[in-house]
Amino acid sequence: MPVSIENIVSLCKRRGFVYPGSEIYGGLANSWDYGPLGVELKNNIKQMWWKRFVHRRDDMVGIDAALVMNTKVWEASGHLKEFKDPLVECKKCHKRFRADDLKKDNCPDCGEKNAFDEAKDFNLMLKTHLGPMEDSASAVYFRPETAQSMFVDFKNVVSTTRKTLPFGIAQIGKAFRNEITPGNFIFRTREFEQMEIEYFIREDDWQKYFEHWRKEMMSWMEDIGIDLKYIHELEVPAESRAHYSKRTIDFEYDFPFGKKELYGLAYRTDFDLRSHDKFSGENLKYKDQQTNEEFWPHVIEPTWGVDRSVLAVLCSAYSEEGERKFLKLTPQLAPYKAAVFPLMANKDEIVDTAQKIYKDLRKEFMVAWDDRGNVGKRYYSQDEIGTPYCITIDYQTLEDKTVTVRDRDTARQERIAVGDLVDYISKRIS
Ligand code: ATP
């Protein structure tokens, strides 16, 4: 992987993709804010996902559920008991680590030898209180995954839609985990976003749909511009799988700081529906309308981290060719689809024509305007943020209504009629 994480962090800060959170107050450890370009990139990823997996499929519906749920949800799901990491503390410097991250018994921070006692279980759920009393009765948890609301809302979804098995419920939203060792920029934070699908099936079909989602996930990664040679599938062994899973594959990516989990795919069996049925007393079985057979559907869960997607997309897109630095973002994900430049900022006719083109294009896509410095500097600036097309309005535009369109990746320029611009760009960004 050619790019260093320092290059990515510095580009993100400099150009407004991602800033340190609460920076004017000295920051808040491992919290990050998406800036004007970051929010566009992130939204584009989420929209592309929603379109592909919800709008374009007959067997999928979406929800957007509350972040704080009834505490019984976490009893039923097993999170209160099982969602924990092994925590160790250095005897000398008192820094805390996840025991399974450590290769030796030496403290990675102060170097103390035999620094750790036995690991303690640390629950990763983030606790808060609802209402004015901070007592145990008001204690609640932020969801550590979006998944549980798809099970909790299962009955409502089945009764309000006409979906029959197999079908999926999708959701994009925030999740919270009190991670022991957050870090590596936006890779591991305590507040993050997930895109998840719970795909409900008959038990006998689980292998078939596991395979289906495995292929879908691969094809998604290709579509967002990730080179599959940097993706590695890890078959998670039984002892490392979550308590509900009978099979899990992690899709690992070669991040600049090492090979780490990007996405996951799990076969959750009927664990969740069965358990929520028991804890809530509601009948969460699915009834086959033809055979009248009743059963808890089994579930295949593909899960995608949004922030890890942003990071993997940026790392994959970062390119250098000689002096030229550019983000080779797939045009669908680029924050700006095009930038419009008047060749000279002090020639009214050129500026007015360019403004008109800019305003017309802005009705269709996100378009940038730049009239600073010379055209070379403007190209440099747009390349760095991944704008696929730069449009320059010059004297010839006034005569024959054509403009130059310059392609980010090849740096080639061609003359296009102003009237064809929307079509030209639309074709290349969809
Ligand atoms: P890890 O092993 O890295 O802690 P996990 O196996 O606990 O991850 P899952 O529970 O499978 O992760 O969560 C699904 C997805 O959510 C992950 O594949 C990842 O993309 C994302 N994710 C999980 N934890 C975080 C986090 N702390 N910060 C950012 N994204 C995360």
PDB file of C-alpha atoms and ligand atoms in Angstrom, residues 83 98 177 179 186-190 192-194 196 244 250 261-264 303-308, ligand 1:
ATOM      1  CA  PHE A  83     -20.099  -8.012  24.527  1.00  0.00           C
ATOM      2  CA  ARG A  98      -6.890  -4.969  24.956  1.00  0.00           C
ATOM      3  CA  ARG A 177     -18.713   1.141  21.665  1.00  0.00           C
ATOM      4  CA  GLU A 179     -13.482   0.699  22.878  1.00  0.00           C
ATOM      5  CA  ILE A 186     -11.320   6.998  11.820  1.00  0.00           C
ATOM      6  CA  PHE A 187     -10.644   3.233  11.792  1.00  0.00           C
ATOM      7  CA  ARG A 188     -11.609   2.593  15.409  1.00  0.00           C
ATOM      8  CA  THR A 189     -13.638   5.189  17.270  1.00  0.00           C
ATOM      9  CA  ARG A 190     -16.175   5.028  20.085  1.00  0.00           C
ATOM     10  CA  PHE A 192     -19.180   5.304  14.361  1.00  0.00           C
ATOM     11  CA  GLU A 193     -21.629   4.473  11.622  1.00  0.00           C
ATOM     12  CA  GLN A 194     -22.686   1.122  10.231  1.00  0.00           C
ATOM     13  CA  GLU A 196     -26.201  -3.371   8.069  1.00  0.00           C
ATOM     14  CA  TYR A 244     -24.574 -15.775  18.069  1.00  0.00           C
ATOM     15  CA  ASP A 250     -14.078 -10.926   8.006  1.00  0.00           C
ATOM     16  CA  GLU A 261     -11.168  -5.817   9.368  1.00  0.00           C
ATOM     17  CA  LEU A 262     -13.093  -3.660   6.925  1.00  0.00           C
ATOM     18  CA  TYR A 263     -16.431  -5.541   6.800  1.00  0.00           C
ATOM     19  CA  GLY A 264     -17.972  -8.712   8.195  1.00  0.00           C
ATOM     20  CA  THR A 303     -22.202  -5.562   7.849  1.00  0.00           C
ATOM     21  CA  TRP A 304     -20.258  -2.564   6.597  1.00  0.00           C
ATOM     22  CA  GLY A 305     -18.551   0.166   8.635  1.00  0.00           C
ATOM     23  CA  VAL A 306     -19.186   3.563   7.038  1.00  0.00           C
ATOM     24  CA  ASP A 307     -16.090   5.234   8.488  1.00  0.00           C
ATOM     25  CA  ARG A 308     -13.870   2.292   7.562  1.00  0.00           C
TER      26      ARG A 308
HETATM   27  P1  ATP B   1     -13.089  -5.219  15.347  1.00  0.00           P
HETATM   28  O1  ATP B   1     -12.669  -6.673  15.374  1.00  0.00           O
HETATM   29  O2  ATP B   1     -12.265  -4.356  14.435  1.00  0.00           O
HETATM   30  O3  ATP B   1     -13.282  -4.643  16.720  1.00  0.00           O
HETATM   31  P2  ATP B   1     -15.769  -6.145  15.148  1.00  0.00           P
HETATM   32  O4  ATP B   1     -15.566  -7.529  14.633  1.00  0.00           O
HETATM   33  O5  ATP B   1     -16.050  -5.943  16.583  1.00  0.00           O
HETATM   34  O6  ATP B   1     -14.547  -5.205  14.689  1.00  0.00           O
HETATM   35  P3  ATP B   1     -18.381  -5.931  14.087  1.00  0.00           P
HETATM   36  O7  ATP B   1     -19.011  -6.104  15.415  1.00  0.00           O
HETATM   37  O8  ATP B   1     -18.427  -7.056  13.125  1.00  0.00           O
HETATM   38  O9  ATP B   1     -16.879  -5.451  14.285  1.00  0.00           O
HETATM   39  O10 ATP B   1     -18.955  -4.587  13.437  1.00  0.00           O
HETATM   40  C1  ATP B   1     -19.297  -4.483  12.082  1.00  0.00           C
HETATM   41  C2  ATP B   1     -18.500  -3.424  11.351  1.00  0.00           C
HETATM   42  O11 ATP B   1     -18.596  -2.166  12.032  1.00  0.00           O
HETATM   43  C3  ATP B   1     -17.010  -3.717  11.279  1.00  0.00           C
HETATM   44  O12 ATP B   1     -16.727  -4.573  10.195  1.00  0.00           O
HETATM   45  C4  ATP B   1     -16.438  -2.331  11.087  1.00  0.00           C
HETATM   46  O13 ATP B   1     -16.498  -1.946   9.721  1.00  0.00           O
HETATM   47  C5  ATP B   1     -17.383  -1.449  11.886  1.00  0.00           C
HETATM   48  N1  ATP B   1     -16.828  -1.137  13.212  1.00  0.00           N
HETATM   49  C6  ATP B   1     -16.852  -1.939  14.317  1.00  0.00           C
HETATM   50  N2  ATP B   1     -16.300  -1.323  15.363  1.00  0.00           N
HETATM   51  C7  ATP B   1     -15.896  -0.106  14.935  1.00  0.00           C
HETATM   52  C8  ATP B   1     -15.259   1.018  15.573  1.00  0.00           C
HETATM   53  N3  ATP B   1     -14.943   1.000  16.863  1.00  0.00           N
HETATM   54  N4  ATP B   1     -15.004   2.122  14.809  1.00  0.00           N
HETATM   55  C9  ATP B   1     -15.331   2.160  13.501  1.00  0.00           C
HETATM   56  N5  ATP B   1     -15.948   1.137  12.866  1.00  0.00           N
HETATM   57  C10 ATP B   1     -16.231   0.020  13.554  1.00  0.00           C
END
